Structure formats: C-alpha cells, structure tokens
Coordinates of C-alpha atoms in Angstrom, one line a residue:
L1 CA 122.3 119.9 98.7
Q2 CA 124.5 116.7 99.5
I3 CA 125.2 118.3 103.0
F4 CA 121.5 118.8 103.3
L5 CA 120.9 115.1 102.6
G6 CA 123.7 113.6 104.7
A7 CA 122.2 116.0 107.8
L8 CA 118.5 115.0 107.0
A9 CA 119.5 111.2 106.7
F10 CA 121.0 111.5 110.3
S11 CA 118.4 113.3 111.9
F12 CA 115.9 110.7 110.3
F13 CA 118.0 108.2 112.0
A14 CA 118.1 110.1 115.2
K15 CA 114.5 110.5 115.5
G16 CA 114.0 106.7 114.4
F17 CA 116.6 105.6 117.2
S18 CA 115.0 107.4 120.2
G19 CA 111.3 106.5 118.7
S20 CA 111.8 102.8 118.8
Y21 CA 114.0 102.6 121.9
M22 CA 111.1 104.1 123.4
K23 CA 108.5 101.7 122.0
S24 CA 111.0 98.8 123.0
M25 CA 110.9 100.0 126.4
S26 CA 107.1 99.9 126.7
S27 CA 106.8 96.6 128.7
Q28 CA 109.6 98.0 131.2
I29 CA 108.1 101.2 131.7
E30 CA 105.0 99.3 132.7
R31 CA 106.6 97.2 135.1
R32 CA 108.9 99.9 136.8
F33 CA 105.7 102.3 137.3
E34 CA 103.5 99.1 138.0
I35 CA 100.8 100.8 135.7
S36 CA 98.5 99.2 133.3
S37 CA 98.9 98.7 129.5
S38 CA 96.3 101.5 128.7
I39 CA 98.5 103.7 130.6
V40 CA 101.5 103.1 128.6
G41 CA 99.6 103.4 125.7
I42 CA 98.8 107.4 127.1
I43 CA 102.4 107.8 127.5
D44 CA 102.7 106.3 124.2
G45 CA 100.3 108.6 122.6
S46 CA 101.7 111.9 124.6
F47 CA 104.4 112.0 121.5
E48 CA 101.5 112.1 119.1
I49 CA 100.0 115.0 121.0
G50 CA 103.0 116.8 120.9
N51 CA 103.5 116.3 117.1
L52 CA 99.7 117.7 116.7
M53 CA 100.6 120.8 118.5
V54 CA 102.9 122.1 116.1
M55 CA 102.9 119.8 113.0
V56 CA 100.3 121.8 110.9
L57 CA 101.5 125.1 111.6
V58 CA 105.3 124.0 111.0
S59 CA 104.1 122.2 107.4
Y60 CA 102.3 125.4 106.4
L61 CA 104.5 127.7 107.1
G62 CA 107.4 125.5 105.5
P63 CA 108.8 127.2 102.3
R64 CA 108.4 130.8 104.2
V65 CA 110.4 130.1 107.2
H66 CA 114.3 128.9 107.6
R67 CA 114.1 125.5 107.3
P68 CA 117.1 124.1 108.3
K69 CA 117.3 126.0 111.6
I70 CA 114.0 125.0 112.3
I71 CA 114.8 121.8 111.8
A72 CA 117.8 121.9 114.3
F73 CA 115.3 123.6 116.7
G74 CA 113.2 120.5 116.6
C75 CA 116.3 118.1 117.5
L76 CA 117.4 120.0 120.2
I77 CA 114.0 119.7 121.8
M78 CA 113.8 116.0 121.1
S79 CA 117.2 116.0 123.0
V80 CA 115.6 117.9 126.1
G81 CA 112.6 115.5 125.9
A82 CA 115.0 112.2 125.9
F83 CA 117.0 113.9 129.0
L84 CA 113.8 114.7 131.1
S85 CA 112.2 111.0 130.7
V86 CA 115.5 109.9 132.5
M87 CA 114.8 111.9 135.8
P88 CA 112.4 109.3 137.5
Q89 CA 115.0 106.8 137.8
F90 CA 117.3 109.3 140.1
L91 CA 114.1 110.0 142.2
M92 CA 112.4 106.9 142.7
G93 CA 115.0 104.8 144.7
R94 CA 115.7 101.1 143.9
Y95 CA 113.4 98.9 142.5
N96 CA 111.8 96.1 144.7
Y97 CA 110.3 93.4 143.0
E98 CA 107.0 91.4 144.3
R99 CA 108.2 88.4 146.1
I100 CA 106.9 86.1 149.0
T101 CA 108.2 86.2 152.7
V102 CA 109.5 82.8 153.6
S103 CA 109.8 81.6 157.5
V104 CA 112.9 80.6 158.5
D105 CA 113.3 77.4 160.9
N106 CA 116.3 78.1 163.1
S107 CA 117.5 74.3 163.7
S108 CA 118.5 74.5 160.0
T109 CA 119.0 76.9 156.6
S110 CA 115.6 75.5 155.5
V111 CA 112.7 77.9 154.6
S112 CA 109.1 77.2 154.4
A113 CA 106.7 78.7 152.1
C114 CA 103.6 76.9 153.4
S115 CA 103.5 77.7 157.0
P116 CA 100.5 76.8 158.9
A117 CA 101.3 79.2 161.9
L118 CA 101.0 82.3 159.8
S119 CA 97.6 82.4 160.4
E120 CA 98.2 82.7 164.1
G121 CA 101.0 85.6 163.6
P122 CA 104.4 84.1 162.9
A123 CA 107.3 84.7 164.6
V124 CA 109.2 86.6 161.7
T125 CA 113.1 86.7 161.2
D126 CA 115.1 90.2 161.2
A127 CA 115.0 90.0 157.3
T128 CA 111.2 90.2 157.1
E129 CA 110.7 92.7 159.5
T130 CA 113.3 94.7 157.6
L131 CA 111.4 94.1 154.5
S132 CA 108.3 95.1 155.7
T133 CA 109.9 98.5 157.5
V134 CA 110.7 99.3 154.0
I135 CA 107.4 98.8 152.2
N136 CA 105.9 100.8 154.7
A137 CA 108.5 103.5 154.2
G138 CA 108.0 103.5 150.8
C139 CA 104.2 104.1 151.2
E140 CA 104.5 107.1 152.7
K141 CA 106.3 108.3 149.4
T142 CA 103.0 108.0 147.2
T143 CA 104.3 110.8 144.9
N144 CA 106.6 107.6 143.6
S145 CA 103.4 106.3 141.7
Y146 CA 103.1 109.6 139.3
L147 CA 106.5 109.8 138.5
W148 CA 105.6 108.3 135.1
L149 CA 104.4 111.6 134.3
F150 CA 108.0 112.8 133.6
V151 CA 108.3 110.2 131.0
L152 CA 104.9 111.6 129.5
V153 CA 106.1 114.8 129.2
G154 CA 109.4 114.0 127.8
N155 CA 107.5 112.1 125.4
L156 CA 105.3 114.9 124.7
L157 CA 108.7 117.3 124.0
R158 CA 109.9 114.5 121.6
G159 CA 106.6 114.5 119.5
I160 CA 107.0 118.6 119.5
G161 CA 110.7 118.5 118.4
E162 CA 110.1 115.7 115.3
A163 CA 107.4 117.6 113.9
P164 CA 109.5 119.8 111.7
I165 CA 111.8 116.9 110.7
M166 CA 109.7 115.2 108.2
P167 CA 107.6 117.9 106.2
L168 CA 110.4 120.6 105.9
G169 CA 113.1 118.3 105.1
V170 CA 111.2 116.4 102.4
S171 CA 110.1 119.5 101.1
Y172 CA 113.1 121.1 101.0
I173 CA 114.8 118.2 98.9
D174 CA 111.8 118.5 96.7
D175 CA 112.7 122.3 96.0
F176 CA 116.0 122.2 95.1
S177 CA 116.5 118.8 93.3
K178 CA 116.0 117.1 89.9
E179 CA 112.0 116.2 89.5
E180 CA 113.5 112.5 88.3
N181 CA 116.0 112.5 91.6
S182 CA 113.4 113.6 94.1
A183 CA 111.8 110.3 94.6
F184 CA 115.2 108.4 95.0
Y185 CA 116.4 111.2 97.4
I186 CA 113.5 110.8 99.3
G187 CA 113.9 106.9 99.1
L188 CA 116.9 107.3 100.3
V189 CA 116.8 109.3 103.4
R190 CA 113.6 107.6 104.8
S191 CA 115.4 104.2 104.1
S192 CA 118.6 105.4 105.6
G193 CA 116.8 106.9 108.5
M194 CA 115.0 103.1 109.2
F195 CA 118.8 102.1 110.3
G196 CA 118.0 104.4 113.4
P197 CA 114.6 102.0 114.5
T198 CA 116.9 98.8 113.8
L199 CA 119.9 100.0 116.1
G200 CA 117.1 101.7 118.7
F201 CA 115.8 98.1 119.0
L202 CA 119.2 96.4 119.4
L203 CA 120.0 99.1 122.3
G204 CA 116.5 98.3 123.7
S205 CA 117.3 94.5 123.4
F206 CA 120.9 95.0 125.4
C207 CA 119.3 97.5 128.2
A208 CA 116.2 95.3 128.9
G209 CA 118.8 92.6 129.6
L210 CA 120.6 94.9 132.1
W211 CA 118.7 95.2 135.8
V212 CA 117.2 98.1 136.3
D213 CA 119.8 99.2 139.3
V214 CA 122.9 98.0 137.5
G215 CA 125.7 99.1 139.2
A216 CA 124.0 99.7 142.4
V217 CA 122.8 96.1 143.3
D218 CA 124.7 92.6 143.4
I219 CA 123.1 91.1 140.7
D220 CA 123.6 87.3 142.1
A221 CA 121.2 88.3 144.8
I222 CA 118.4 88.8 142.3
S223 CA 116.3 85.7 142.3
I224 CA 114.4 86.2 139.0
N225 CA 115.7 86.1 135.5
P226 CA 114.9 88.5 132.1
K227 CA 112.1 85.9 131.4
D228 CA 109.8 86.8 134.5
T229 CA 107.5 89.1 134.2
R230 CA 108.4 91.3 137.3
W231 CA 112.1 91.8 135.3
V232 CA 112.6 95.4 134.8
G233 CA 115.8 96.3 132.4
A234 CA 117.8 99.4 132.5
W235 CA 115.2 101.5 130.6
W236 CA 117.0 104.8 131.5
L237 CA 120.5 104.3 130.3
G238 CA 119.5 104.0 126.8
L239 CA 117.3 107.5 126.9
L240 CA 120.7 108.9 127.9
I241 CA 122.0 107.8 124.8
C242 CA 119.1 108.8 122.3
G243 CA 119.3 112.3 124.3
A244 CA 123.1 112.7 123.1
V245 CA 122.4 111.3 119.5
N246 CA 119.6 113.9 118.8
F247 CA 121.7 116.8 120.3
I248 CA 124.5 115.7 117.5
A249 CA 121.8 115.5 114.9
S250 CA 120.9 119.2 115.5
L251 CA 124.4 120.7 114.8
P252 CA 124.6 121.1 111.2
F253 CA 121.7 122.2 110.6
W254 CA 122.6 125.7 112.0
F255 CA 125.2 126.2 109.6
L256 CA 122.7 125.6 106.3
P257 CA 121.3 128.2 104.0
Y258 CA 117.7 129.3 103.8
S259 CA 117.7 128.4 99.7
L260 CA 119.9 126.4 97.4
P261 CA 120.4 126.7 93.6
K262 CA 118.1 124.1 91.8
E263 CA 120.2 120.9 91.2
G264 CA 121.6 120.5 87.6
E265 CA 121.1 124.4 86.7
N266 CA 124.4 125.5 84.6
E267 CA 127.6 126.0 86.8
N268 CA 127.6 129.8 85.8
L269 CA 124.3 130.2 86.3
K270 CA 124.8 129.1 89.8
I271 CA 127.7 131.7 90.4
S272 CA 125.7 134.7 89.1
H273 CA 122.4 133.8 90.8
L274 CA 124.6 133.5 94.1
S275 CA 126.6 136.8 93.5
V276 CA 123.2 138.5 93.0
Q277 CA 121.5 136.9 95.7
G278 CA 124.8 138.4 97.9
D279 CA 124.4 141.6 96.2
H280 CA 120.8 141.8 97.0
C281 CA 121.3 140.8 100.8
K282 CA 123.8 143.7 101.2
T283 CA 121.4 146.4 100.1
D284 CA 118.1 145.3 101.2
S285 CA 119.1 143.6 104.5
P286 CA 117.2 146.1 107.0
A287 CA 113.9 145.7 105.0
Q288 CA 114.3 141.9 105.1
P289 CA 113.0 140.7 108.2
Q290 CA 109.6 143.2 107.6
L291 CA 109.4 141.1 104.3
R292 CA 109.4 138.0 105.8
V293 CA 106.9 139.1 108.8
Y294 CA 104.6 140.3 106.2
S295 CA 104.9 137.2 103.8
I296 CA 103.7 135.0 107.5
Y297 CA 100.9 137.2 107.8
L298 CA 99.8 136.4 104.3
S299 CA 100.3 132.8 104.7
I300 CA 97.9 132.4 107.7
A301 CA 95.2 134.4 105.9
D302 CA 95.5 131.9 102.6
F303 CA 95.3 128.8 105.3
L304 CA 91.7 127.8 104.9
P305 CA 91.6 128.2 100.9
A306 CA 95.0 125.9 100.6
L307 CA 92.8 123.6 102.7
R308 CA 90.1 123.5 100.9
K309 CA 92.1 122.9 97.7
L310 CA 94.0 119.9 99.3
F311 CA 90.7 118.2 100.5
G312 CA 89.0 118.9 97.2
N313 CA 91.6 116.6 95.4
P314 CA 89.9 112.9 95.6
I315 CA 93.4 111.1 95.2
F316 CA 94.6 113.0 98.5
V317 CA 91.5 112.0 100.4
V318 CA 91.6 108.4 99.5
F319 CA 95.6 108.6 100.4
I320 CA 94.6 110.2 103.9
F321 CA 92.2 107.1 104.5
L322 CA 94.8 104.5 103.8
T323 CA 97.2 106.4 106.0
V324 CA 95.0 106.5 108.6
L325 CA 93.9 102.6 108.5
Q326 CA 98.0 101.8 108.3
Y327 CA 99.0 104.1 111.0
N328 CA 96.5 102.2 113.5
F329 CA 97.6 98.6 112.3
L330 CA 101.1 99.5 112.4
V331 CA 101.3 101.5 115.4
G332 CA 99.2 98.9 117.6
I333 CA 101.5 96.2 116.4
I334 CA 104.9 98.0 117.1
T335 CA 103.8 99.2 120.6
Y336 CA 102.8 96.0 122.0
E337 CA 104.9 93.4 119.7
P338 CA 107.8 92.3 122.5
K339 CA 104.7 91.8 125.3
F340 CA 103.0 89.6 122.7
M341 CA 105.9 87.5 121.9
E342 CA 106.8 87.0 125.5
Q343 CA 103.2 86.1 126.5
Q344 CA 102.4 83.8 123.4
F345 CA 105.9 82.3 122.5
N346 CA 107.8 82.2 126.2
V347 CA 110.5 84.7 124.6
S348 CA 112.3 87.1 127.0
V349 CA 111.4 90.7 126.3
A350 CA 115.0 91.5 125.4
K351 CA 115.3 88.8 122.7
A352 CA 111.8 89.7 121.3
I353 CA 113.3 93.6 120.8
F354 CA 116.5 91.8 119.4
L355 CA 114.8 90.1 116.9
I356 CA 112.5 93.2 115.7
G357 CA 115.7 95.1 115.3
V358 CA 117.6 92.5 113.5
I359 CA 115.1 90.9 111.2
L360 CA 111.9 92.7 110.8
L361 CA 113.5 96.3 110.6
P362 CA 116.4 95.3 107.8
I363 CA 113.6 93.7 105.9
T364 CA 111.5 96.8 106.0
I365 CA 114.4 99.2 105.0
L366 CA 115.0 96.8 102.0
G367 CA 111.2 97.0 100.9
M368 CA 111.4 101.1 101.2
F369 CA 114.4 101.2 99.2
L370 CA 113.4 98.6 96.8
G371 CA 110.1 100.4 96.3
G372 CA 111.7 103.7 95.4
F373 CA 114.5 102.0 93.1
L374 CA 111.8 100.3 90.9
I375 CA 109.9 103.8 90.5
K376 CA 113.4 105.2 89.4
K377 CA 114.3 102.1 87.3
F378 CA 111.0 101.8 85.3
K379 CA 109.9 105.6 85.7
L380 CA 106.5 104.5 86.6
H381 CA 103.6 107.3 86.5
I382 CA 101.2 107.9 89.1
T383 CA 98.7 105.2 87.9
E384 CA 101.6 102.5 87.7
M385 CA 102.4 103.7 91.1
A386 CA 99.1 103.4 92.3
K387 CA 98.6 99.5 90.9
F388 CA 101.8 98.4 92.1
A389 CA 101.4 99.7 95.6
C390 CA 97.6 98.5 95.5
S391 CA 99.1 94.6 94.5
T392 CA 101.6 94.9 97.2
F393 CA 99.3 95.8 100.1
L394 CA 96.7 93.1 98.9
V395 CA 99.4 90.3 99.3
A396 CA 100.5 92.0 102.6
Y397 CA 96.8 91.7 104.1
V398 CA 95.9 88.3 102.7
L399 CA 99.4 87.2 104.6
N400 CA 98.1 88.8 107.8
L401 CA 95.0 86.5 108.0
L402 CA 97.4 83.5 108.8
Y403 CA 98.2 85.1 112.1
F404 CA 95.0 83.2 113.2
A405 CA 96.7 80.0 112.9
C406 CA 99.6 80.8 114.9
S407 CA 98.1 79.3 117.7
C408 CA 100.1 77.9 121.0
E409 CA 99.5 76.6 124.3
G410 CA 98.7 79.0 126.9
L411 CA 100.6 78.9 130.6
Q412 CA 99.2 76.4 132.8
V413 CA 98.8 78.3 135.9
A414 CA 97.2 76.2 139.0
G415 CA 93.6 77.6 140.2
L416 CA 94.2 80.4 137.2
T417 CA 94.2 78.5 134.1
A418 CA 94.3 74.6 135.1
P419 CA 93.2 72.7 138.1
Y420 CA 95.3 71.6 140.9
S421 CA 96.5 68.2 140.0
G422 CA 93.8 65.8 141.1
M423 CA 92.0 68.4 143.5
K424 CA 88.8 70.0 143.4
H425 CA 88.9 73.8 144.1
L426 CA 87.3 75.0 147.2
S427 CA 83.5 76.0 146.8
S428 CA 84.0 79.8 148.2
S429 CA 84.4 82.2 145.1
K430 CA 86.9 84.2 147.3
H431 CA 89.2 81.4 147.6
I432 CA 89.2 80.3 143.7
Y433 CA 93.0 80.0 144.2
M434 CA 92.7 77.8 147.0
A435 CA 92.3 73.7 147.1
S436 CA 92.5 71.3 149.7
C437 CA 96.1 70.5 149.5
N438 CA 97.5 74.1 150.4
A439 CA 93.9 75.1 152.4
E440 CA 96.4 75.3 155.6
C441 CA 99.0 77.1 154.3
S442 CA 97.3 80.9 154.8
C443 CA 98.7 82.0 151.3
K444 CA 98.1 85.5 150.1
V445 CA 96.2 85.5 147.0
D446 CA 97.6 89.0 146.0
Q447 CA 101.2 87.7 145.6
W448 CA 102.8 86.6 142.6
D449 CA 106.2 84.8 143.0
P450 CA 105.8 81.7 140.6
V451 CA 107.5 78.4 141.1
C452 CA 107.4 75.5 138.5
G453 CA 106.5 72.0 139.4
D454 CA 107.6 68.8 138.5
N455 CA 104.4 68.1 136.7
G456 CA 104.9 71.1 134.5
I457 CA 102.2 73.4 136.0
T458 CA 102.8 77.0 137.4
Y459 CA 102.0 77.7 140.9
M460 CA 101.4 81.3 141.7
T461 CA 103.8 81.5 144.8
A462 CA 105.5 78.0 146.6
C463 CA 102.9 78.5 149.2
F464 CA 100.2 77.7 146.8
A465 CA 102.5 74.5 145.9
G466 CA 102.1 73.6 149.3
C467 CA 105.9 73.6 149.7
K468 CA 107.0 72.9 153.3
S469 CA 111.0 73.1 152.7
S470 CA 113.8 74.3 150.8
S471 CA 117.2 74.0 149.4
G472 CA 119.6 76.8 147.7
T473 CA 119.6 80.3 147.7
G474 CA 118.6 83.2 145.2
R475 CA 117.9 81.8 141.8
N476 CA 118.8 78.4 142.5
M477 CA 116.2 77.9 145.4
V478 CA 114.3 74.8 145.0
F479 CA 111.3 73.9 147.2
H480 CA 110.2 70.4 148.3
N481 CA 107.9 68.3 149.8
C482 CA 105.2 70.4 147.9
S483 CA 101.6 69.0 148.6
C484 CA 100.0 70.1 145.4
V485 CA 102.6 69.1 143.0
E486 CA 102.1 65.7 141.7
G487 CA 105.3 64.6 140.2
R488 CA 106.2 61.8 137.6
G489 CA 105.5 58.6 139.5
L490 CA 106.3 60.2 143.1
G491 CA 102.5 60.7 143.6
L492 CA 101.3 63.5 145.6
G493 CA 103.3 65.6 148.0
N494 CA 106.8 64.2 147.7
S495 CA 107.8 66.4 144.8
S496 CA 109.6 69.9 144.2
A497 CA 109.2 72.9 142.6
V498 CA 111.9 75.7 141.2
L499 CA 111.8 79.3 141.1
G500 CA 110.2 80.8 138.0
Q501 CA 107.3 79.9 135.5
C502 CA 107.5 76.8 133.4
Q503 CA 108.6 76.5 129.9
R504 CA 106.2 76.0 127.0
E505 CA 108.7 74.0 124.5
S506 CA 106.0 73.8 121.8
C507 CA 105.6 77.3 121.7
T508 CA 109.2 77.9 121.3
K509 CA 109.2 75.6 118.3
A510 CA 106.3 77.6 116.8
F511 CA 108.2 81.0 116.8
P512 CA 110.4 80.5 113.9
Y513 CA 107.3 80.2 112.0
F514 CA 105.4 83.3 113.2
L515 CA 108.6 85.3 112.6
A516 CA 108.8 84.1 108.9
L517 CA 105.1 85.1 108.1
Q518 CA 105.9 88.5 110.4
T519 CA 109.1 89.3 108.2
A520 CA 106.9 88.6 104.6
C521 CA 104.3 90.9 105.8
A522 CA 106.8 93.6 106.9
F523 CA 108.7 93.4 103.1
F524 CA 105.3 93.5 101.0
L525 CA 104.2 96.5 103.1
A526 CA 107.2 98.5 102.8
L527 CA 107.5 97.7 99.3
G528 CA 104.3 99.7 98.4
G529 CA 105.2 102.4 101.1
T530 CA 107.6 104.4 98.8
P531 CA 105.0 104.3 95.6
T532 CA 102.2 105.6 97.9
Y533 CA 104.1 108.5 99.3
M534 CA 105.1 109.4 95.8
I535 CA 101.6 109.3 94.6
M536 CA 100.5 112.1 97.1
F537 CA 103.9 114.4 96.0
R538 CA 102.7 113.7 92.1
S539 CA 98.8 114.4 92.9
V540 CA 99.1 117.9 94.8
S541 CA 100.2 121.0 93.3
P542 CA 103.8 122.2 94.3
D543 CA 103.2 125.0 96.5
L544 CA 101.1 122.5 98.3
K545 CA 103.5 119.7 98.8
S546 CA 105.0 120.5 102.4
F547 CA 101.4 121.5 103.5
A548 CA 100.3 118.0 102.4
V549 CA 103.0 116.1 104.0
G550 CA 101.9 117.9 107.5
I551 CA 98.0 117.1 106.7
E552 CA 99.0 113.4 105.9
T553 CA 101.2 113.3 109.1
L554 CA 98.6 115.1 111.2
G555 CA 95.7 112.5 109.8
G556 CA 97.7 109.5 110.6
R557 CA 98.7 110.7 114.0
V558 CA 95.3 112.2 115.4
L559 CA 93.2 108.9 113.8
G560 CA 95.9 106.8 114.2
G561 CA 99.1 107.2 116.4
L562 CA 97.4 108.7 119.0
P563 CA 94.3 106.1 119.7
A564 CA 96.0 103.1 118.7
P565 CA 98.2 102.4 121.6
I566 CA 95.4 103.2 124.2
Y567 CA 92.7 101.2 123.0
F568 CA 95.0 98.2 121.9
G569 CA 96.4 99.0 125.6
A570 CA 92.7 98.6 127.1
L571 CA 91.9 95.7 124.9
I572 CA 94.9 93.8 125.8
D573 CA 94.5 94.5 129.9
E574 CA 90.9 93.1 129.5
T575 CA 92.7 89.6 128.8
C576 CA 94.8 89.9 132.0
L577 CA 94.1 86.9 134.3
K578 CA 96.7 87.7 137.3
W579 CA 97.2 91.5 138.0
G580 CA 100.6 92.4 140.1
T581 CA 100.3 94.1 143.6
K582 CA 101.9 97.2 144.4
S583 CA 103.8 97.5 147.8
C584 CA 101.3 100.0 149.1
G585 CA 98.3 97.7 147.9
G586 CA 96.7 98.4 144.5
S587 CA 96.9 96.7 141.3
G588 CA 100.4 96.9 139.6
S589 CA 101.2 95.5 136.2
C590 CA 99.8 92.5 134.7
R591 CA 101.4 89.2 135.1
V592 CA 99.6 86.5 133.3
Y593 CA 97.6 86.9 130.2
D594 CA 94.9 84.5 128.6
T595 CA 97.0 84.0 125.7
K596 CA 94.1 83.0 123.2
E597 CA 92.2 86.1 124.1
F598 CA 95.3 88.2 123.5
R599 CA 96.1 86.6 119.9

C-alpha cells in the first residue's frame, strides 16, 4: 500500500504539473497562434472533453479491472499528448511580432516614424522590402493559422490519460486501507499532488520569460520586453519536460498487483491469504480471463440501477451541485488569472505566473492538508464535516466580494482611452485614432507598436505620436520631435517618446493588497475542500465509491471545466479595445483591454 501511495502521489504530481503548466501558458499560446481568448478557452476545454470521453466508463468498471495497469496506461497517454502539443513549434518557423516600418534618412542614422511621403509611395529601404517579402511568403502558408489544432488534440489526449488516475487511485486506497486512515491518506495524496501545480507554474514563469525562439535568434535584436503584450515566451519548452515527467509517472504502476491485503489485518492472515491466492491462481488460471470478461458484462448491465441509486441520494445531489458551481468559479479564475494581473496591475505574465506558483498554490496545499488533519484529529462525523465546510466556504465567498474594491487606473492610450493632449478628434469615424497633430503622418490604424510619451500617455505607434526623428536601436530606441506629445514644460512638438507602454505606478502599489485578498480566499476554500470530499465518500454505499468519484468529476467537468474557459474567454474578448493584426490581415490576439470592464 505504501508503494502504491507513493506512486499515486507522484502521478497526482505529474498530472497537476502538466495541467498547471498548460494553464499558465494560455496567454503565450494565444499570442503565438494569434487567436482570441474564446479559442484559447476551446483549447483549454478540449482537456475536459477527453476526460469525459472515458471518465464514466473508467470509474464504473473501476474495481473490476486491473486498476494500477489502467493508471499506468493513462500516464503514458498524457505523455504522448504533451509531446504532440509541441509539434507546431517545429512546423511554424520563427515568430515575427507586429511592428511598424520606419523610413531611413540617407544623410544620417536617424529614422522617422511620421513620414508624410508615405502616402505618395515612399522610397523604402532594403530592410523594409525584405520584411514585406517575408510577410508575403508567410501568407502563402495559410495552414500555419490552424496549427493550434495540434495543441488542442494534445490537450484532448492529456484529458483521456488523466481520467483513470483520480477515481481508480482513490478507490484503491479506500478499499485496502483502514477506514480511519483513508481520509488522511487521500488528503496526503491530494495535497502532495498539489506540489505539481506549484512547480508547473514556476516552470511556466521561467519559460514565459524566455523568448519563444530561444537559441535561434539574437535576443538583443528584439525591441520588446516580457511586459509587452506582443511578447511570446518559450511555451513549447516546458511541454517537453511535462511529457517526460508523465512517462516516468507511468512506470511503477506496471509492477503493482490487482489487489492488496486489507491494511491492519493480522500478519499471519496476510501470509495465508497470499498463499491461498497464489494456489488459486495456479489452479484456475485458464478460466480466470473468462470470469473477468463475464463480470465486466454483468457490470455494464448494472450501470443504470447504480446511477439511479446515486441520484436517489439527496446528499450526493447537493454535493454535485456545489461541485459544478465551484468548478466554474475556479477554472475561470485559474485560466485567465495571469492575463488579468497583467492588464489590471501592470505585471508581466511571467511574474504573475511565478506569484501564483509561489504564494497561492502553497497556501491551497496547506488548506487541503489542514482540512484532512482536522477530520482525523477531532474524528469529525458527516454532519460536523458539513458544518465545518459550510462555514469556511461562507468566509471565502464574503471575502470574494472585496474584489470589486480592487480598482486601478486603466492604460491611457491616445485616441483609444484618452484624448490627444489639447487636441480634438477628427470628425470622421473612420479616423477615430487620428488628430490634427498626426493627420499628415499617414499612420496605419491596424498597427500596434506602442511608445510612451513624456506626458505619461501611451501612443499606438510612434507614428500616432507624430515623431519625426529617433536615436538608438533595438529596445533603447528613443523618438524625438513628437508633434502629439506635450512634455512637462516643453510645449507641444518638442517632446520625446520611448518604446513600450507607459508604466502605471499606482497599479503596481495596489497589487500586494490584491494578492493578500486572493491568498485568504484560496486558503478558506481549500480548508473546506477535503471535508466536502469526505462527505461524498461517507454518504454513498461502499460498492459505489469509485463510481461516485467519476460522476462527481464528470459533473464538474461537463458543467464547469468545459464551458467556463469558453464563456469567460468570450466575455473577456468583449472588453478588448484594440486587436492585433496578423501578418496576412485579419485580427490576431488582443493588445489592450478596458480594465474596468475586465474586472
């Protein structure tokens, strides 16, 4: 049993590790494939679809099949899914982020973003010609835009592989351990499994800080940093590690037996039981496979009566209802949390993922472990567990209401969320982004390569800021003589702008309060998690435990895990103010959100 507990704890770690890594990479995948949040939600939901395809069957046949071997096979499928998701990285070529072309003045090294001559067809440099040729070549390979389907199918396979681990593993522990120890063992396995998401998020943070084509391009030549909404991290690198971890997790289960002696039986009884079982195997081995098949046929025939029995149990029905609501809430938060932190509090995605892994998840582990420990310490009965869980959830939900107070100033983008300094917009709706200070610049409305003016306002490109000259290269480029930027005491037109969005200091200061609130919510929710789970175990008949776990997971996944990322993503897309543009035209991923609406 100890070996099984260790192997199961590692498989829980492996599934949590790869699952949280995929969650943490949702922003990177959105930007790499230039897709909307709702499509990211569909990719995320494909995991649940895979899970549902086999979950009920696996849970129901649970005690009648070789549980350790089924778990081993599941871990192997998860490994294949992770490796399949990496394929697009090697098929797509390098990532070209959206940036403006600038005309070069032959007499000097200065470049101008605002060029009135553009409208008459400018004399472009060789570099610009090369860039446009590359873009046209890219447009011929339109299959690139559908390569995210590899990630979707990989995620689907991960869902299929993960399905047997929870119901079969938990029921195996419950069958062969003492009743008073089973809650503690299950709590121990689940909480040790929670280290997987922590390390998954830490790996996600590390990979999000690396450039997507790490090792293949000169990092110094890249003009954007990890805080930029066009930055794409090395999302594929962690998936290779996840695949390897899942493969290792499958190995011990191939060598574990079909059943174990019940924990705490007399040692002599164990020995005699094992020897009798050994003799039985020797004599009846030819007939055993036929008996196994016959029992599986009988099992399928009993499926509907078992389902009716479960849903005739009011405690179980209430538990399912709670599970569905909590799945919606938790899956929605976990999927889009890094994006929310980035947009709301001016934090890079890599830092947001790191904080979730280092602060939120360890607190959740502590809550789950403490919940299991309190049940064992005070020998809580089912009604006491229910009261305990109810009080912790109520505290968490009251704390949740405080999120509405976590406000922060939105990003000031000229022509988008803020007026041009001292200028009125041109009347035509087609040129809503234009003002009289940049009307001669022939700026392209669909471009996004932001600069921050001396006045603290962000401009969509240096062209919209009306900048006539520049100095420096790469990330250190500074634009000068910007006609739309009114600097402090310099007057209009004499100011400069630097690459990147303006920083929002007040948001950065409000961030620790938001993090503290979220930590408190996570702790109280986790504290009630283990008691709630044990209520389900204690309220159903022993032969239906494995089936009940499967139905609970199915309900949570179908009505929570599957729809939540999709409808959360669609709602978040509604708050987008400025969409990126793909190299072949058409909208890409979102660059700026209305932070108030998003919250």
